[in-house]
Coordinates of C-alpha atoms in Angstrom, one line a residue:
Chain I
E38 CA 3.3 12.6 15.4
D39 CA 3.0 12.1 11.6
Q40 CA -0.7 12.1 10.5
V41 CA -2.6 11.7 7.3
T42 CA -6.3 12.4 6.8
Q43 CA -8.3 11.7 3.7
S44 CA -11.6 13.2 2.9
P45 CA -14.3 12.4 2.2
E46 CA -14.4 8.8 3.5
A47 CA -16.9 7.9 0.8
L48 CA -17.9 9.6 -2.4
R49 CA -20.7 8.7 -4.8
L50 CA -20.7 10.3 -8.2
Q51 CA -22.7 10.0 -11.4
E52 CA -20.7 9.1 -14.5
G53 CA -19.2 12.3 -15.9
E54 CA -19.5 14.2 -12.7
S55 CA -16.1 15.6 -11.8
S56 CA -14.8 15.9 -8.3
S57 CA -11.7 16.0 -6.0
L58 CA -10.4 13.9 -3.2
N59 CA -8.3 15.4 -0.4
C60 CA -5.3 14.2 1.4
S61 CA -4.2 16.4 4.3
Y62 CA -0.9 15.6 6.0
T63 CA 1.2 16.7 9.0
V64 CA 4.6 15.1 8.8
S65 CA 8.2 15.9 9.4
G66 CA 10.6 15.6 6.5
L67 CA 8.3 14.8 3.6
R68 CA 10.3 13.0 0.9
G69 CA 7.4 12.5 -1.5
L70 CA 3.7 11.7 -1.6
F71 CA 2.2 8.6 -3.3
W72 CA -1.3 8.0 -4.6
Y73 CA -2.7 4.4 -5.0
R74 CA -5.9 2.9 -6.2
Q75 CA -7.2 -0.3 -4.4
D76 CA -9.9 -2.5 -5.8
P77 CA -11.8 -4.9 -3.4
G78 CA -9.7 -7.9 -2.5
K79 CA -6.6 -6.6 -4.3
G80 CA -3.4 -4.9 -3.4
P81 CA -3.0 -1.2 -3.9
E82 CA -2.0 -0.2 -7.4
F83 CA 0.5 2.7 -7.8
L84 CA -0.8 5.8 -9.5
F85 CA 1.4 8.8 -8.9
T86 CA 4.4 10.2 -7.1
L87 CA 4.7 13.9 -6.2
Y88 CA 7.9 15.2 -4.8
S89 CA 7.5 18.9 -4.3
A90 CA 4.8 21.5 -3.7
G91 CA 3.3 22.8 -7.0
E92 CA 4.0 19.5 -8.8
E93 CA 1.2 18.0 -10.9
K94 CA 0.8 14.5 -12.5
E95 CA -1.9 13.3 -14.9
K96 CA -3.0 9.9 -16.0
E97 CA -6.2 9.5 -18.1
R98 CA -9.0 11.1 -16.1
L99 CA -6.9 11.6 -12.9
K100 CA -4.7 14.5 -11.9
A101 CA -2.8 14.7 -8.7
T102 CA -1.5 18.0 -7.2
L103 CA 0.6 18.7 -4.1
T104 CA 0.9 21.7 -1.7
K105 CA 2.9 21.9 1.5
K106 CA 0.0 20.6 3.6
E107 CA -2.2 18.6 1.3
S108 CA -2.7 16.8 -2.0
F109 CA -5.7 16.5 -4.2
L110 CA -6.7 13.8 -6.6
H111 CA -9.0 15.4 -9.3
I112 CA -11.2 13.0 -11.2
T113 CA -12.5 14.5 -14.5
A114 CA -15.6 12.9 -16.1
P115 CA -15.3 9.6 -14.2
K116 CA -16.5 6.3 -15.5
P117 CA -17.9 3.3 -13.5
E118 CA -14.5 1.6 -13.8
D119 CA -12.9 4.4 -11.7
S120 CA -14.8 3.0 -8.7
A121 CA -12.3 2.0 -6.1
T122 CA -10.7 3.1 -2.9
Y123 CA -8.0 5.8 -3.4
L124 CA -5.2 5.9 -0.9
C125 CA -2.6 8.6 -0.3
A126 CA 0.7 8.0 1.5
P127 CA 3.4 10.6 2.4
L128 CA 6.9 9.2 2.4
V129 CA 8.8 10.0 5.6
D130 CA 12.2 8.6 6.5
R131 CA 11.8 5.8 3.9
K132 CA 8.4 4.8 5.3
L133 CA 4.9 5.4 4.0
I134 CA 2.3 7.0 6.3
W135 CA -1.0 5.6 5.0
G136 CA -4.4 7.4 5.0
L137 CA -7.6 5.4 5.4
G138 CA -8.6 6.1 1.9
T139 CA -11.6 7.5 0.0
S140 CA -14.1 5.0 -1.3
L141 CA -15.3 6.2 -4.7
T142 CA -18.4 4.8 -6.4
V143 CA -19.2 6.0 -9.9
N144 CA -22.8 5.2 -11.0
P145 CA -23.6 4.8 -14.7
Chain F
S255 CA 8.9 -5.8 -16.4
Q256 CA 8.7 -6.5 -12.7
T257 CA 6.1 -8.7 -11.1
I258 CA 5.4 -9.7 -7.6
H259 CA 3.7 -13.0 -6.6
Q260 CA 2.1 -13.7 -3.3
W261 CA 0.4 -16.9 -2.2
P262 CA -1.9 -18.3 -1.1
A263 CA -4.7 -15.9 -1.9
T264 CA -6.9 -17.2 0.9
L265 CA -6.0 -19.1 4.0
V266 CA -8.1 -20.4 6.9
Q267 CA -6.1 -21.6 9.9
P268 CA -7.0 -22.7 13.5
V269 CA -5.8 -20.8 16.5
G270 CA -2.4 -22.0 17.6
S271 CA -1.4 -23.3 14.2
P272 CA 1.8 -22.2 12.4
L273 CA 1.8 -19.8 9.4
S274 CA 4.0 -19.3 6.4
L275 CA 3.2 -16.8 3.6
E276 CA 5.6 -16.4 0.7
C277 CA 6.3 -13.5 -1.6
T278 CA 8.6 -13.5 -4.6
V279 CA 9.6 -10.7 -7.0
E280 CA 10.7 -11.1 -10.6
G281 CA 12.4 -8.7 -13.0
T282 CA 14.5 -6.7 -10.5
S283 CA 17.5 -7.1 -8.3
N284 CA 18.2 -6.0 -4.7
P285 CA 14.7 -4.7 -4.0
N286 CA 13.4 -3.4 -0.8
L287 CA 10.7 -5.8 0.5
Y288 CA 7.8 -5.1 2.8
W289 CA 5.0 -7.0 4.7
Y290 CA 1.9 -5.1 5.6
R291 CA -1.4 -6.0 7.2
Q292 CA -4.6 -4.3 6.4
A293 CA -7.5 -4.7 8.8
A294 CA -11.0 -3.7 7.9
G295 CA -11.5 0.0 8.4
R296 CA -7.9 0.6 9.2
G297 CA -4.9 1.8 7.2
L298 CA -2.1 -0.3 6.0
Q299 CA 0.2 -1.3 8.9
L300 CA 3.8 -1.9 8.1
L301 CA 5.0 -5.1 9.8
F302 CA 8.4 -5.8 8.4
Y303 CA 10.8 -4.4 5.8
S304 CA 14.1 -5.7 4.4
V305 CA 16.8 -3.9 2.5
G306 CA 18.8 -7.1 1.8
I307 CA 19.2 -10.8 2.4
G308 CA 19.0 -11.6 6.1
Q309 CA 18.3 -8.0 7.0
I310 CA 14.9 -7.6 8.6
S311 CA 13.4 -4.6 10.5
S312 CA 10.4 -5.1 12.6
E313 CA 7.9 -2.3 13.0
V314 CA 5.4 -3.8 15.4
P315 CA 6.0 -6.2 18.2
Q316 CA 3.9 -9.3 17.7
N317 CA 4.0 -13.1 17.3
L318 CA 4.9 -12.8 13.6
S319 CA 8.4 -13.0 12.1
A320 CA 9.8 -12.4 8.7
S321 CA 12.8 -13.9 6.8
R322 CA 14.5 -13.1 3.5
P323 CA 16.4 -16.2 2.5
Q324 CA 17.0 -15.1 -1.1
D325 CA 17.3 -11.7 -2.7
R326 CA 13.8 -11.7 -4.1
Q327 CA 12.0 -13.9 -1.6
F328 CA 10.3 -12.7 1.5
I329 CA 8.5 -15.0 4.0
L330 CA 6.1 -14.1 6.8
S331 CA 5.8 -16.7 9.6
S332 CA 4.3 -17.4 12.9
K333 CA 4.7 -20.4 15.3
K334 CA 1.3 -20.0 16.8
L335 CA -1.5 -17.9 15.3
L336 CA -3.8 -15.8 17.4
L337 CA -7.3 -14.7 16.6
S338 CA -6.0 -11.1 16.3
D339 CA -3.7 -12.2 13.4
S340 CA -6.7 -12.3 11.0
G341 CA -6.5 -9.8 8.3
F342 CA -5.3 -9.0 4.7
Y343 CA -1.6 -9.5 4.3
L344 CA 0.2 -7.6 1.6
C345 CA 3.7 -8.0 0.3
A346 CA 5.4 -5.1 -1.6
W347 CA 8.7 -4.2 -3.2
S348 CA 10.4 -1.0 -4.2
A349 CA 13.6 -0.2 -5.9
L350 CA 16.6 0.2 -3.7
D351 CA 16.9 3.9 -4.4
D352 CA 15.3 6.1 -1.9
N353 CA 11.9 7.7 -2.5
Q354 CA 10.7 5.1 -5.0
P355 CA 7.1 3.9 -5.0
Q356 CA 6.2 0.5 -3.5
H357 CA 4.4 -2.1 -5.7
F358 CA 2.1 -4.6 -4.1
G359 CA 1.0 -8.1 -4.6
D360 CA -2.6 -9.2 -4.6
G361 CA -2.5 -10.2 -0.9
T362 CA -3.5 -13.1 1.3
R363 CA -6.8 -13.1 3.1
L364 CA -6.0 -14.9 6.4
S365 CA -8.9 -16.0 8.7
I366 CA -8.2 -17.5 12.1
L367 CA -10.8 -19.8 13.5

């Protein structure tokens, strides 16, 4: 059965304190992996797509990486506006397998 | 640029009443369309997806149905709502090509009383 586990469930950082979020997956036939950001009461906002192991994508303070079994979202020098829930979703057979997310809080 | 509209943002309905949620996409043609439900503490659950007008695939057996009367319009319906239908409903679109990201609307918060 396809499974996705995100850790930690919640993370609290001080502004400027870098960290990483983990997305571990066990799926058959990975076609890509997507990262999203979700603010309370809003729909997920697309951040990155990674298609193959070793691939990296960057956007402002965020960098996503992919291996054959997991993906990391690295947050460098976060700001309070980076507070959100971050979701990862491997793409298998045209369908996304969603993790439960990591709730990130960045304190000023 | 492409935009997706979903309404209403919030809805309170009595048990047994009908439901109609609408989603429209602008700025693209022939999109794949999706309906999800997100319950508190749970991941996004895919309810329906559509690759074209009149083509609907159901992922979860339930008392909900979906229709796609136009290329960029997707409707989620129910004849009689249950308490368990409460949740956050999200519509999304993706380009027709495989492996493209899905883009979401702002959702409808549905409360059943």
